[in-house]
XYZ file of C-alpha atoms in Angstrom:
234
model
C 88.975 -2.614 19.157
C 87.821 -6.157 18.074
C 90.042 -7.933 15.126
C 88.337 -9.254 12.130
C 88.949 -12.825 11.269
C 88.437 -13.862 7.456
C 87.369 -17.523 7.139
C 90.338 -18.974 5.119
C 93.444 -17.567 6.619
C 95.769 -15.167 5.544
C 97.505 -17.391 3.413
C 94.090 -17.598 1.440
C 92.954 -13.643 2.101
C 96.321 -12.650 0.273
C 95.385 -15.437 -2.707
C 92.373 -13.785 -3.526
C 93.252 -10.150 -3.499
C 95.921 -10.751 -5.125
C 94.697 -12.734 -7.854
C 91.394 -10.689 -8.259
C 93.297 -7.315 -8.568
C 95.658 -8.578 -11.348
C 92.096 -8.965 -13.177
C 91.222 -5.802 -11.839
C 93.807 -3.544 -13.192
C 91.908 -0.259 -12.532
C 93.013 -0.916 -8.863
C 94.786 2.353 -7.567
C 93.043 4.755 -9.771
C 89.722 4.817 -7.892
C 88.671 6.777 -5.867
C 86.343 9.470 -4.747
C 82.557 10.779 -5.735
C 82.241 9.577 -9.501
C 79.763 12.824 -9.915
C 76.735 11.123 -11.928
C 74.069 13.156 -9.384
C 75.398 16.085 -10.144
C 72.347 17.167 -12.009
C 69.631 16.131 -9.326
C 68.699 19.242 -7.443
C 68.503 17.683 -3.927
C 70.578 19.221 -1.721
C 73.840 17.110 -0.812
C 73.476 14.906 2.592
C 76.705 15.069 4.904
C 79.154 12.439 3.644
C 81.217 9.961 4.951
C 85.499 10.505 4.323
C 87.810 8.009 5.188
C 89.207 10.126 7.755
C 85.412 9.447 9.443
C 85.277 6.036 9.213
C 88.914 5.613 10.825
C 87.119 7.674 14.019
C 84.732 5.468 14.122
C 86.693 2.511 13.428
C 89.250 3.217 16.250
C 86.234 4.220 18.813
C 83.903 0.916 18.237
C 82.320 -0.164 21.052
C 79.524 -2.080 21.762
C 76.679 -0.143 18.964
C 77.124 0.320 15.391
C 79.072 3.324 15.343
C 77.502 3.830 11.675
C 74.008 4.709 12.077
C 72.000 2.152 10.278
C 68.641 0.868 11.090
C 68.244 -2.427 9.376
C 64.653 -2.915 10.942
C 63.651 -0.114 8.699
C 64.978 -1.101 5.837
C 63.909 -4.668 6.176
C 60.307 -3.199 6.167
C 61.213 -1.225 3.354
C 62.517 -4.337 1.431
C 58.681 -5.856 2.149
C 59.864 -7.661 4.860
C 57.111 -8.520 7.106
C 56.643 -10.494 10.878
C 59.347 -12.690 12.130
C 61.582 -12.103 9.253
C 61.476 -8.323 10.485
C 63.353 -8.909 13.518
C 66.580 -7.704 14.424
C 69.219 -8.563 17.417
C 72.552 -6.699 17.729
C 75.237 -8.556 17.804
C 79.220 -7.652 17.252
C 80.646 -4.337 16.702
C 84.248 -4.538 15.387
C 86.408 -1.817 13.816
C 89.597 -2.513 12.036
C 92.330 -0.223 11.248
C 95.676 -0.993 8.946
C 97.641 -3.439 10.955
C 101.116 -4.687 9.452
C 102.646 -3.941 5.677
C 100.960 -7.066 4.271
C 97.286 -6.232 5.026
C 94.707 -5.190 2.172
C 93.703 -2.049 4.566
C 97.239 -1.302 5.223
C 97.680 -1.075 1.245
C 94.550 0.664 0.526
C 95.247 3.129 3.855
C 91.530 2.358 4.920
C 89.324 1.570 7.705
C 86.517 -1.081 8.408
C 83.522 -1.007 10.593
C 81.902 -4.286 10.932
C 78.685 -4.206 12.595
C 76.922 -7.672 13.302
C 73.215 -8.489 13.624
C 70.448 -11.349 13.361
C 68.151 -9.982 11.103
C 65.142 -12.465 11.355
C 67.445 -15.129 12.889
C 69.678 -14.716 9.999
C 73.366 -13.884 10.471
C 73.781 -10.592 8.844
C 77.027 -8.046 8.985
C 77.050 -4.753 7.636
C 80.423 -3.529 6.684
C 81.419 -0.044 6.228
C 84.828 0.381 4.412
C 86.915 3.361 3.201
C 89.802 3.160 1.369
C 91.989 6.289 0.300
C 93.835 4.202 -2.320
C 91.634 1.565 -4.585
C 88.296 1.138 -4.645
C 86.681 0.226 -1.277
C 84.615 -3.276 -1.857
C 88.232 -4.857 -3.169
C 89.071 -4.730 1.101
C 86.475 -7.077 1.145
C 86.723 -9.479 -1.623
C 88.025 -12.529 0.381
C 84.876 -12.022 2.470
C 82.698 -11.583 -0.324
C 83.784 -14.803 -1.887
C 83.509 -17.029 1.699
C 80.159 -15.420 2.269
C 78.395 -15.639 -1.339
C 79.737 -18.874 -2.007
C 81.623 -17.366 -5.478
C 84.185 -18.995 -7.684
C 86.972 -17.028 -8.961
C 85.803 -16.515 -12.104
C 82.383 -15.092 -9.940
C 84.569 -13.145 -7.722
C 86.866 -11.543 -10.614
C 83.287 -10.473 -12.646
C 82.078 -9.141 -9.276
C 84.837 -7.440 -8.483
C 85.064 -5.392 -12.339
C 81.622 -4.602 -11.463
C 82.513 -3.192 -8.091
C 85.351 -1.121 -9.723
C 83.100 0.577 -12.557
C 79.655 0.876 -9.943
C 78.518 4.171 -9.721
C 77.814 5.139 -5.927
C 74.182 4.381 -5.021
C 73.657 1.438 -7.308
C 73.558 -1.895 -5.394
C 75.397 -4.795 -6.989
C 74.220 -8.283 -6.242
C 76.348 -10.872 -6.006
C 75.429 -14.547 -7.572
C 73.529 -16.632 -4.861
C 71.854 -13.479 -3.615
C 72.950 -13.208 -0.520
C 75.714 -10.301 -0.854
C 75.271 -6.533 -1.877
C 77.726 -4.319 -1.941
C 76.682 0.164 -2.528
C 79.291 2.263 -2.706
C 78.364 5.424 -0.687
C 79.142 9.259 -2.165
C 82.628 10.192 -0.026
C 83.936 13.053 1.219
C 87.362 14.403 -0.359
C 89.964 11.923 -1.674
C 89.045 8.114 -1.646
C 86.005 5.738 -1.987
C 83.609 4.327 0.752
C 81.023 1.878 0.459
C 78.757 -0.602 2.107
C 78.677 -4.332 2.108
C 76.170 -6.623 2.991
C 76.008 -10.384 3.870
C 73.401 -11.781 4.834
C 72.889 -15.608 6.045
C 75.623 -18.409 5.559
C 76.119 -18.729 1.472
C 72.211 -18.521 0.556
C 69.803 -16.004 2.841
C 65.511 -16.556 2.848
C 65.282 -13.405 1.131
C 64.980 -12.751 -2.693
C 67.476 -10.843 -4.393
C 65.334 -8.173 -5.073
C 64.561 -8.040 -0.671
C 69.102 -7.877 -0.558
C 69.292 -5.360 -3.339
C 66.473 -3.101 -1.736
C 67.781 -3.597 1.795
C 71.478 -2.752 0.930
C 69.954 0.520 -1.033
C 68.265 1.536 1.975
C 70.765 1.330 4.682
C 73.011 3.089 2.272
C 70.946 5.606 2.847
C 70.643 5.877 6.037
C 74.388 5.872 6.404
C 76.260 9.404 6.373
C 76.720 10.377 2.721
C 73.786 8.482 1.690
C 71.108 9.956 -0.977
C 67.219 8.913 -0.362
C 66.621 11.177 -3.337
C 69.132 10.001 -5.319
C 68.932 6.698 -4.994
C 65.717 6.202 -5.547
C 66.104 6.511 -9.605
C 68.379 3.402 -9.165
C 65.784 1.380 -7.424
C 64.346 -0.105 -10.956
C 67.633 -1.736 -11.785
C 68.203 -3.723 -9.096
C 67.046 -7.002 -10.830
């Protein structure tokens, strides 16, 4: 199983969580499917739980152990020709590894699956948390990868908290979005993606749409459902 390096160090990893969650104080009472689709009357896709993910994180190997297909939902984002294409790259899965570490506190998993997406760098992470809310595992990540300030990162990471599952939320610069997925029993899942190194050749509205479709291609996601998000993205 492959180890995860955040650009920065731990000394700066443990800065940033720890100064975004103080502005976060909802952290710890997360968690879980908030419910808004209970009244559509498709019938529930299989779901991703926490106790999933850590499978999958502790069996990585060398494909995406989550099944996305990001050439799909490039082409549903309008993506067309050479911007279409898509190399594999890294698989990594990360599971809590000493008292200190966000996962460790949040009892979660990661799956980090790399790619070139059009000759773009591009990593899809799939995180589950059963304590928190799952994109706050990734905040130090989200902040070297979009380029944020800390006033960015807190606002993004409030928005994170209250985002109902389904819903992309784009981070400033464009080049992050982060979808929480609907779990499966206790704790909160989602999907974040980065795409290129602090700006990507997409438009925001490509990133939103492309994060909304591999969330649903991942376990637990909702085609029907999300769909009634779609006009919100920007």
């Amino acid at each position: 199983m492959g180890e995860r390096k955040v650009p920065g160090g731990g000394l700066t990893v443990a800065a940033v969580f720890a100064a975004v969650l103080a502005a976060c104080s909802g952290y710890g009472a997360h968690g879980g499917d908030a419910g808004h689709r209970g009244e559509r009357a498709a019938a529930p896709a299989p779901r991703l739980s926490v106790a999933a993910l850590r499978k999958k994180a502790a069996a990585a190997g060398r494909e995406c152990p989550v099944a996305y297909r990001p050439g799909a939902a490039l082409r549903a984002a309008g993506v067309r020709g050479e911007a279409a294409r898509v190399e594999g790259g890294s698989v990594l899965g990360e599971l809590p590894d000493g008292p200190d570490e966000p996962l460790t506190r949040a009892r979660g998993a990661l799956v980090d699956c790399g790619y070139r997406l059009g000759g773009e760098r591009a990593r899809l992470f799939t995180v589950g948390v059963r304590k928190g809310y799952a994109v706050a595992v990734l905040l130090p990540q989200i902040q070297h990868d979009a380029r944020l300030t800390m006033d960015q990162l807190r606002r993004f990471a409030r928005q994170a908290r209250d985002a109902e599952p389904g819903r992309p939320l784009l981070a400033p610069g464009g080049n992050v979005a982060a979808v929480r997925l609907p779990g499966a029993g206790d704790g909160d899942v989602a999907l974040v993606v980065t795409l290129g190194e602090g700006r990507t050749r997409l438009s925001g509205r490509q990133v939103a749409t492309l994060a909304d479709r591999l969330a649903e291609q991942a376990p637990g996601g909702d085609a029907a459902g999300a769909a009634s998000t779609r006009k919100s993205h920007r």
